[in-house]
XYZ file of C-alpha atoms in Angstrom:
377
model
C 75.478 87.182 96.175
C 74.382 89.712 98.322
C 72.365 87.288 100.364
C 75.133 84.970 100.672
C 77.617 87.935 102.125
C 74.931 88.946 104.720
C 74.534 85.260 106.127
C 78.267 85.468 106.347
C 78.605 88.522 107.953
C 75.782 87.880 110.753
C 77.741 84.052 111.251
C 80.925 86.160 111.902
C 78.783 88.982 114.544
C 78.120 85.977 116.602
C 81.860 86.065 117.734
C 82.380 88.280 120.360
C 85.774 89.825 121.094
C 88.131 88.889 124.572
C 90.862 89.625 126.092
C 93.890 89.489 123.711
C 95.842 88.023 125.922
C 93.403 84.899 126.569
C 95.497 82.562 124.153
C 92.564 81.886 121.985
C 91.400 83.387 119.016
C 88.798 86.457 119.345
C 87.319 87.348 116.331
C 86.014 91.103 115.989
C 82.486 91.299 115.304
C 81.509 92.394 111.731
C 78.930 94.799 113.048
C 81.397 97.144 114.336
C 82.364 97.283 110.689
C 79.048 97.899 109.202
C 78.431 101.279 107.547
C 77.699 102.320 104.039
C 80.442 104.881 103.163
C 79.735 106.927 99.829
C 76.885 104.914 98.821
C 78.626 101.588 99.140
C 78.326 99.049 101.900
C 81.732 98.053 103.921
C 81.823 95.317 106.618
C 84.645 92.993 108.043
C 85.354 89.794 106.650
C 86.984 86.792 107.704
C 89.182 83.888 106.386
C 90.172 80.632 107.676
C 93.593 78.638 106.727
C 92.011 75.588 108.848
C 95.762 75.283 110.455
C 95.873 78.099 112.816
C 95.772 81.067 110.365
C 92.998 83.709 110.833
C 93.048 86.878 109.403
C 90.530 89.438 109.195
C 90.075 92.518 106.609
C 87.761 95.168 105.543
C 86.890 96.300 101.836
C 87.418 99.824 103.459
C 91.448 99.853 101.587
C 91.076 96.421 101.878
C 92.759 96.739 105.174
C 94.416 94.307 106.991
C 92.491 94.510 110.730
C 93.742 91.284 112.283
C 96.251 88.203 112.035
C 95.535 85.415 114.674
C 98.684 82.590 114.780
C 99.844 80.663 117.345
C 103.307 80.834 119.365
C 105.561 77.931 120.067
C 103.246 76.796 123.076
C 100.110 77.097 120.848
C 98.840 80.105 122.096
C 97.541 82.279 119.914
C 98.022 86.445 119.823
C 96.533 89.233 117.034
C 99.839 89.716 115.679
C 98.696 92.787 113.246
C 97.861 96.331 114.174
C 94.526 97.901 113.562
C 91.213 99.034 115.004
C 88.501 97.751 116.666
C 85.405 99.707 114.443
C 84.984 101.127 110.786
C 84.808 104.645 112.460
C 88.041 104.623 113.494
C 89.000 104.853 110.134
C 87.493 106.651 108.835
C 88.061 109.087 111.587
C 91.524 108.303 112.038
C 93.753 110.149 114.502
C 96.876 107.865 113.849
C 99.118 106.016 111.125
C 96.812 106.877 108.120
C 97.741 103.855 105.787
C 97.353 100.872 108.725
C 96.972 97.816 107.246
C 95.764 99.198 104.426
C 96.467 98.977 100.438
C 98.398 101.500 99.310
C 98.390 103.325 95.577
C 98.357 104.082 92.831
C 101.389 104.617 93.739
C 102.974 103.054 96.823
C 105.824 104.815 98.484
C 106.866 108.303 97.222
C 106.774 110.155 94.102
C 109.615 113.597 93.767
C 107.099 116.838 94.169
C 104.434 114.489 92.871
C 105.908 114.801 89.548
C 106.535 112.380 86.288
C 106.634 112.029 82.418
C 104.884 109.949 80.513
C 105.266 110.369 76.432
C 106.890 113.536 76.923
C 103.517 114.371 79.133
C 104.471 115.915 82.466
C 102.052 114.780 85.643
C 101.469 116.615 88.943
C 100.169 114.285 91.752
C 98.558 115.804 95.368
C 101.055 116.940 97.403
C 100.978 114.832 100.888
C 103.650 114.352 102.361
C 106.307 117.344 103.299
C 105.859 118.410 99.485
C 106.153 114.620 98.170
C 103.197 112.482 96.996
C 103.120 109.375 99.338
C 100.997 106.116 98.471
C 99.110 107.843 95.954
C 97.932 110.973 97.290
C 95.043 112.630 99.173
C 92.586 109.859 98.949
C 93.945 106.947 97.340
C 93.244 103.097 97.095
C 93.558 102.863 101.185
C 89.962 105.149 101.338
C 87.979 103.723 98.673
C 85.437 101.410 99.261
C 86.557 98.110 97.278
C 83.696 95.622 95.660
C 83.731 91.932 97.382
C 83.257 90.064 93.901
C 83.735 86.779 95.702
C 83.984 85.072 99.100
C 84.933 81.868 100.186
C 86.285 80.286 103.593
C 89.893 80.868 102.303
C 89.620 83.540 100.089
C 88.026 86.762 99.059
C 87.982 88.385 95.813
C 87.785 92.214 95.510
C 87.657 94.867 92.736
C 88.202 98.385 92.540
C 87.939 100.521 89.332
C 89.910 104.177 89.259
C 88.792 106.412 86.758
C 91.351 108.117 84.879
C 93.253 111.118 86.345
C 91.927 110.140 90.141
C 94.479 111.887 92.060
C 96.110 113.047 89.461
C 97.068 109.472 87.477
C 95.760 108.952 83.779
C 94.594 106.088 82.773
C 91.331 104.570 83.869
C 92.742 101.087 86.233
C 91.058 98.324 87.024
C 92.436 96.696 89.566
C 91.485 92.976 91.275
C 93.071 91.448 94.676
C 92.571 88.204 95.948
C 93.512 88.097 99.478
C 93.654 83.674 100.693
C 95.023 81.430 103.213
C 96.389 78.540 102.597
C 96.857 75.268 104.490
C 100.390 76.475 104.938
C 99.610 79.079 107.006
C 100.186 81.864 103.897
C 98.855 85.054 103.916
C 98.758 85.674 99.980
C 97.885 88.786 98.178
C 97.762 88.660 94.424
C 97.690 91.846 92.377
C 96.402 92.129 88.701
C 95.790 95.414 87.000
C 94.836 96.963 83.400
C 94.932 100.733 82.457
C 93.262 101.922 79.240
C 95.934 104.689 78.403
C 99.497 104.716 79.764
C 99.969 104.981 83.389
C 102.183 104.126 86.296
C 101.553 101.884 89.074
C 103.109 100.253 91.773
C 100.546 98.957 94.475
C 101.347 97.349 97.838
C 100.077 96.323 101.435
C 100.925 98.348 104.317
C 99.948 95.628 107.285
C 101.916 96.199 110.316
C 103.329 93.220 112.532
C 104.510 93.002 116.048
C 105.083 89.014 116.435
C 104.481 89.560 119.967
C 100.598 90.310 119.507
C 99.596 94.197 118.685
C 100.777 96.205 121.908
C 103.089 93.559 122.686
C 106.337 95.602 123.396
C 109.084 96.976 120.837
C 109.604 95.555 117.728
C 113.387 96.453 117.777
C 113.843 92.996 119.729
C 112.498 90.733 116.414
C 114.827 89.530 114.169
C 115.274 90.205 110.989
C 116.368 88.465 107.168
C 116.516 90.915 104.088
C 117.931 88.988 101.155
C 119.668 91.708 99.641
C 123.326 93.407 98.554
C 121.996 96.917 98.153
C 119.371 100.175 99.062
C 118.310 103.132 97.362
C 120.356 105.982 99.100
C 117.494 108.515 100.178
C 117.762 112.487 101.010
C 116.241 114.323 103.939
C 112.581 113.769 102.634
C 112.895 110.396 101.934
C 113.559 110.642 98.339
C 115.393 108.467 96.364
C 118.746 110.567 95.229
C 119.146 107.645 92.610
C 121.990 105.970 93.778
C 122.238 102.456 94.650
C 124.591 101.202 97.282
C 126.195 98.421 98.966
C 125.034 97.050 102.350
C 127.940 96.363 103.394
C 129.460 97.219 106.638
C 126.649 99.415 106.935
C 123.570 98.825 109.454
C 121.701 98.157 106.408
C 122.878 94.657 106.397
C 120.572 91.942 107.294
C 121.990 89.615 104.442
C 122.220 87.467 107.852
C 119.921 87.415 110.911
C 120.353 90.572 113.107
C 118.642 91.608 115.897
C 116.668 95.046 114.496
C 117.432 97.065 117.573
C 121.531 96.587 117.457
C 122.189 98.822 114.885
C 118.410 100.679 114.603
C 120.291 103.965 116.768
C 124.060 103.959 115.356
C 125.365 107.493 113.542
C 124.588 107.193 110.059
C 122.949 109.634 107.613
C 120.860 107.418 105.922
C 119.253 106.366 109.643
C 118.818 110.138 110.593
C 117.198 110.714 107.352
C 114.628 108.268 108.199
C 114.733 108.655 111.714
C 115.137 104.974 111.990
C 115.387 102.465 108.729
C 112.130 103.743 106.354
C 113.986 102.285 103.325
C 114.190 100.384 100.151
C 115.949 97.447 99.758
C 117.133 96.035 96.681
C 116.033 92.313 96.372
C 118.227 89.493 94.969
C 116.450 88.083 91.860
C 116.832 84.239 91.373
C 114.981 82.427 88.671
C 112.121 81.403 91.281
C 109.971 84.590 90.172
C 107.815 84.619 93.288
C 110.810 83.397 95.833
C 111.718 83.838 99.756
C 113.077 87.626 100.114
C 113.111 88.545 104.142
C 112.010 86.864 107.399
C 111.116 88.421 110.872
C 111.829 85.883 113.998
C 110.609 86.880 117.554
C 112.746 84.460 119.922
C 109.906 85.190 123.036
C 107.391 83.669 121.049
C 108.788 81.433 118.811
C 106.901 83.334 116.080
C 108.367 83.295 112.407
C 107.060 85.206 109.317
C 108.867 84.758 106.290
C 107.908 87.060 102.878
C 107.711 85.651 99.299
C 107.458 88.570 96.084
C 107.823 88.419 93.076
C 108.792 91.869 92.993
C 112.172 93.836 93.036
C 112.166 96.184 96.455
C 111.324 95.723 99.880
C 110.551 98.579 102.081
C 111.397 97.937 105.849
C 109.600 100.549 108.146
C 110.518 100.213 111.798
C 107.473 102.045 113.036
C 109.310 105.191 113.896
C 106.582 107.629 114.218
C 103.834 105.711 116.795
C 104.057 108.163 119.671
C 101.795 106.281 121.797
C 98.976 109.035 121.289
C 96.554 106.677 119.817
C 95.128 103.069 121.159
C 94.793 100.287 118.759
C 91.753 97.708 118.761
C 92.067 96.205 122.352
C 92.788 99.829 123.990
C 96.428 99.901 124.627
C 98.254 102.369 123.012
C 100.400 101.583 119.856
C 104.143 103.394 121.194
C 107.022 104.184 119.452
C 108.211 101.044 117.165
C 106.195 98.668 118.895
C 104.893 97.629 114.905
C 106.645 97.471 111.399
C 106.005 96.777 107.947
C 107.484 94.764 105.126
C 106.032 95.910 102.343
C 106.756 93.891 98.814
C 106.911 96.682 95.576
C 109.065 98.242 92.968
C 111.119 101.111 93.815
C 110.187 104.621 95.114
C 109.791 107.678 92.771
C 110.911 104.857 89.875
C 109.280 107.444 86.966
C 112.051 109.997 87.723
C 114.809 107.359 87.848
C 115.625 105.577 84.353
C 117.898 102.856 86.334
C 115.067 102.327 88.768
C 112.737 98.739 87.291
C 109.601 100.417 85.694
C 106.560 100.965 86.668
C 105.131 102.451 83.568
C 101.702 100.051 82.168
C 100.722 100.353 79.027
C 97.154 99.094 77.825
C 98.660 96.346 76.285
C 100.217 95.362 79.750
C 98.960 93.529 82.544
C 100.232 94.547 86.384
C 100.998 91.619 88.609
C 102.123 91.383 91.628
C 102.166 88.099 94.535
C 103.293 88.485 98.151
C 103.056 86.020 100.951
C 103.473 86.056 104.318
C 104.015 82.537 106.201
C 103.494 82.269 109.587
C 105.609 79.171 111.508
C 107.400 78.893 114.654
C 110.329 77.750 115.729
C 111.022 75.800 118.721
C-alpha cells in the first residue's frame, strides 16, 4: 500500500502549478504537501471524475485544497479556497477550519456544555466562551489514515480516543471522499462510538464559483429548500426557537441574489454580522435529496447540494478581511468565499426539540453530502 501511494504521489509532483486564470486545470504539486506531522505522513491527493471534475485534498482534516470545473465556455477556474503548502496550515494565520472536516462536533456547543445519562460534559472553550467544531484541536488537525486510493475515490480513517477534547466515547470514524461521472463531489460519513457520545461531523469547503479570489460572493445566487431557521443570540447560539422564513431575508425558498438582502436591518443579520445560520431543511421521502443550489450568472457555474441530513448552515464569509493570501497569492477579502455545510443542528444536546445527535454503541453515524457541479447556459 504504501508503495502504491508513493508512485501516486510522485505521478501527481510532476504537475506543476500556473496561472489560475490560464483556463486549464493546474494541479498543485503533492510535494508542497509532504511532511510527517506527529509521527504520521500527510501529502496531497488527487481525484479524477473523467468529466471535468478535479478536486484535490489532504489527510491533514481531510481538507478540501482545490475544486477544478469548467464555466459555460469550458474554461476551467479553482473554484475552492485553500493554500498552496502543508505549512500553511499548519501555521495558519487565517480562517482556521478552511476546507477542512469539522468535529466532533460541527458548529457550536452552549459554554461547551451537555448531558448525557444524567452525566454533565465540559468541552474546550473556543470560541467567545462557546465550543465551535469540536474544540481546540479537533478532527480538522489530526492527521487522517488513507486506507484506500483509487482514481475516483479515497478512503480515510481516523480513530478518537475517548474524552479527546472533552467527548466520551472512543469514535471511529471512516470518510470516503469520490467523484463521480456526474461531476459529484460526495462525502460519505460512517461512525461507531464504544460508550455514548454525541456527534455531528461536517465539511467546511469554501466556494466562490468565480474561481478562489474571484470577486464577492454576494453576487451568486442562491436556493435553500427550507420554511424555517434556528433563531440565534449574540454569540451565535441557538435560543431554541424555530421560525418562519417568511418575509424575512432568510428566504431563499426561491432564487435570490445573496447580496439583496445580505445588509438589510434585522437582528438575526447583526447577530451574525451577515447570514452564519442554520436552516431547517424540508424532509421528503428521498433520504439523501436536493436541499440548496448556488448559481453564478458570470460564469455559468451551478453547484447544487444533496444531504441526507436535517440543517444547512449558510456562511457568507463575513470575517475574510483580506489580511491573508490564499494558494495563488491574492488575498481572500471580505465575502469573496462561503460555505454550505450539510449537518444536524447547532448545540442540539441542550435542545430536546432539536433532531439528536446522541450515538449510542449500538448506533451507527451516517451521513452523505454531494456537491454537483453543472452550468447553465
Amino acid at each position: 500500500m504504501k508503495g502504491y501511494l508513493f508512485t501516486f504521489i510522485m505521478l501527481l509532483s510532476l504537475f506543476s502549478c500556473v496561472p489560475k486564470d490560464s483556463g486549464k486545470i493546474s494541479l498543485l504539486n503533492a510535494s508542497a504537501f509532504e511532511k510527517e506531522v506527529n509521527g504520521k505522513l500527510v501529502s496531497l491527493y488527487t481525484i479524477d471524475s473523467g468529466n471535468g471534475l478535479v478536486v484535490q485534498v489532504t489527510n491533514l482534516g481531510l481538507r478540501v485544497v482545490s475544486i477544478w470545473t469548467a464555466d459555460k465556455d469550458g474554461e476551467y477556474a479553482d473554484v475552492a479556497v485553500g493554500y498552496e503548502n502543508i505549512d500553511r496550515y499548519l501555521n495558519n494565520e487565517g480562517e482556521r477550519f478552511l476546507g477542512s472536516i469539522v468535529g466532533r462536533y460541527a458548529n457550536r456547543i452552549s459554554k461547551g456544555r451537555f448531558m448525557i445519562d444524567s452525566v454533565q460534559y465540559q468541552l474546550p472553550l473556543n470560541n467567545n466562551g462557546q465550543t465551535l467544531h469540536g474544540g481546540l484541536k479537533g478532527l480538522d488537525m489530526r492527521v487522517w489514515n488513507v486506507d484506500r486510493i483509487s482514481d475516483k475515490s479515497i478512503d480515510f480513517s481516523y480513530v478518537s480516543p475517548d474524552n479527546e477534547e472533552g467527548f466520551p466515547g472512543t469514535l471511529n470514524i471512516k470518510v470516503r471522499y469520490s467523484v463521480t461521472s456526474e461531476n459529484e463531489f460526495k462525502i460519505i460519513y460512517e461512525a461507531t462510538t464504544d460508550k455514548p457520545t454525541v456527534v455531528n461531523l461536517s465539511n467546511h469547503a469554501f466556494f466562490n464559483l468565480k474561481g478562489e479570489s474571484g470577486g464577492t460572493i454576494t453576487d451568486h445566487i442562491l436556493t435553500i429548500n427550507a420554511d424555517s431557521i434556528t433563531l440565534v443570540d449574540s454569540l451565535l447560539i441557538p435560543t431554541g426557537e424555530i421560525v418562519s422564513v417568511d418575509g424575512t431575508p432568510f428566504d431563499f425558498r426561491n432564487p435570490v441574489v445573496i447580496g439583496s438582502r445580505i445588509n438589510m436591518e434585522d437582528e438575526q443579520l447583526r447577530n451574525g454580522l451577515g447570514y452564519d445560520h442554520n436552516w431547517v431543511l424540508k424532509r421528503t421521502e428521498a433520504k439523501v435529496r436536493l436541499i440548496a443550489s448556488l448559481y453564478e450568472p458570470q460564469s455559468g457555474r451551478l453547484m447544487e447540494v444533496y444531504t441526507d441530513q436535517p440543517g444547512l448552515q449558510f456562511y457568507s464569509g463575513n470575517f475574510f478581511n483580506g489580511e491573508v493570501k490564499g494558494k495563488y497569492g491574492e488575498t481572500i477579502k471580505y465575502r469573496e468565499a462561503l460555505a454550505l455545510e450539510t449537518q444536524k443542528f447547532p448545540d442540539s444536546p441542550n435542545h430536546v426539540n432539536f433532531p439528536s445527535t446522541y450515538l449510542s454503541p449500538e448506533e451507527k453515524y451516517t451521513h452523505t453530502c454531494i456537491y454537483k457541479f453543472s452550468v447553465k447556459k
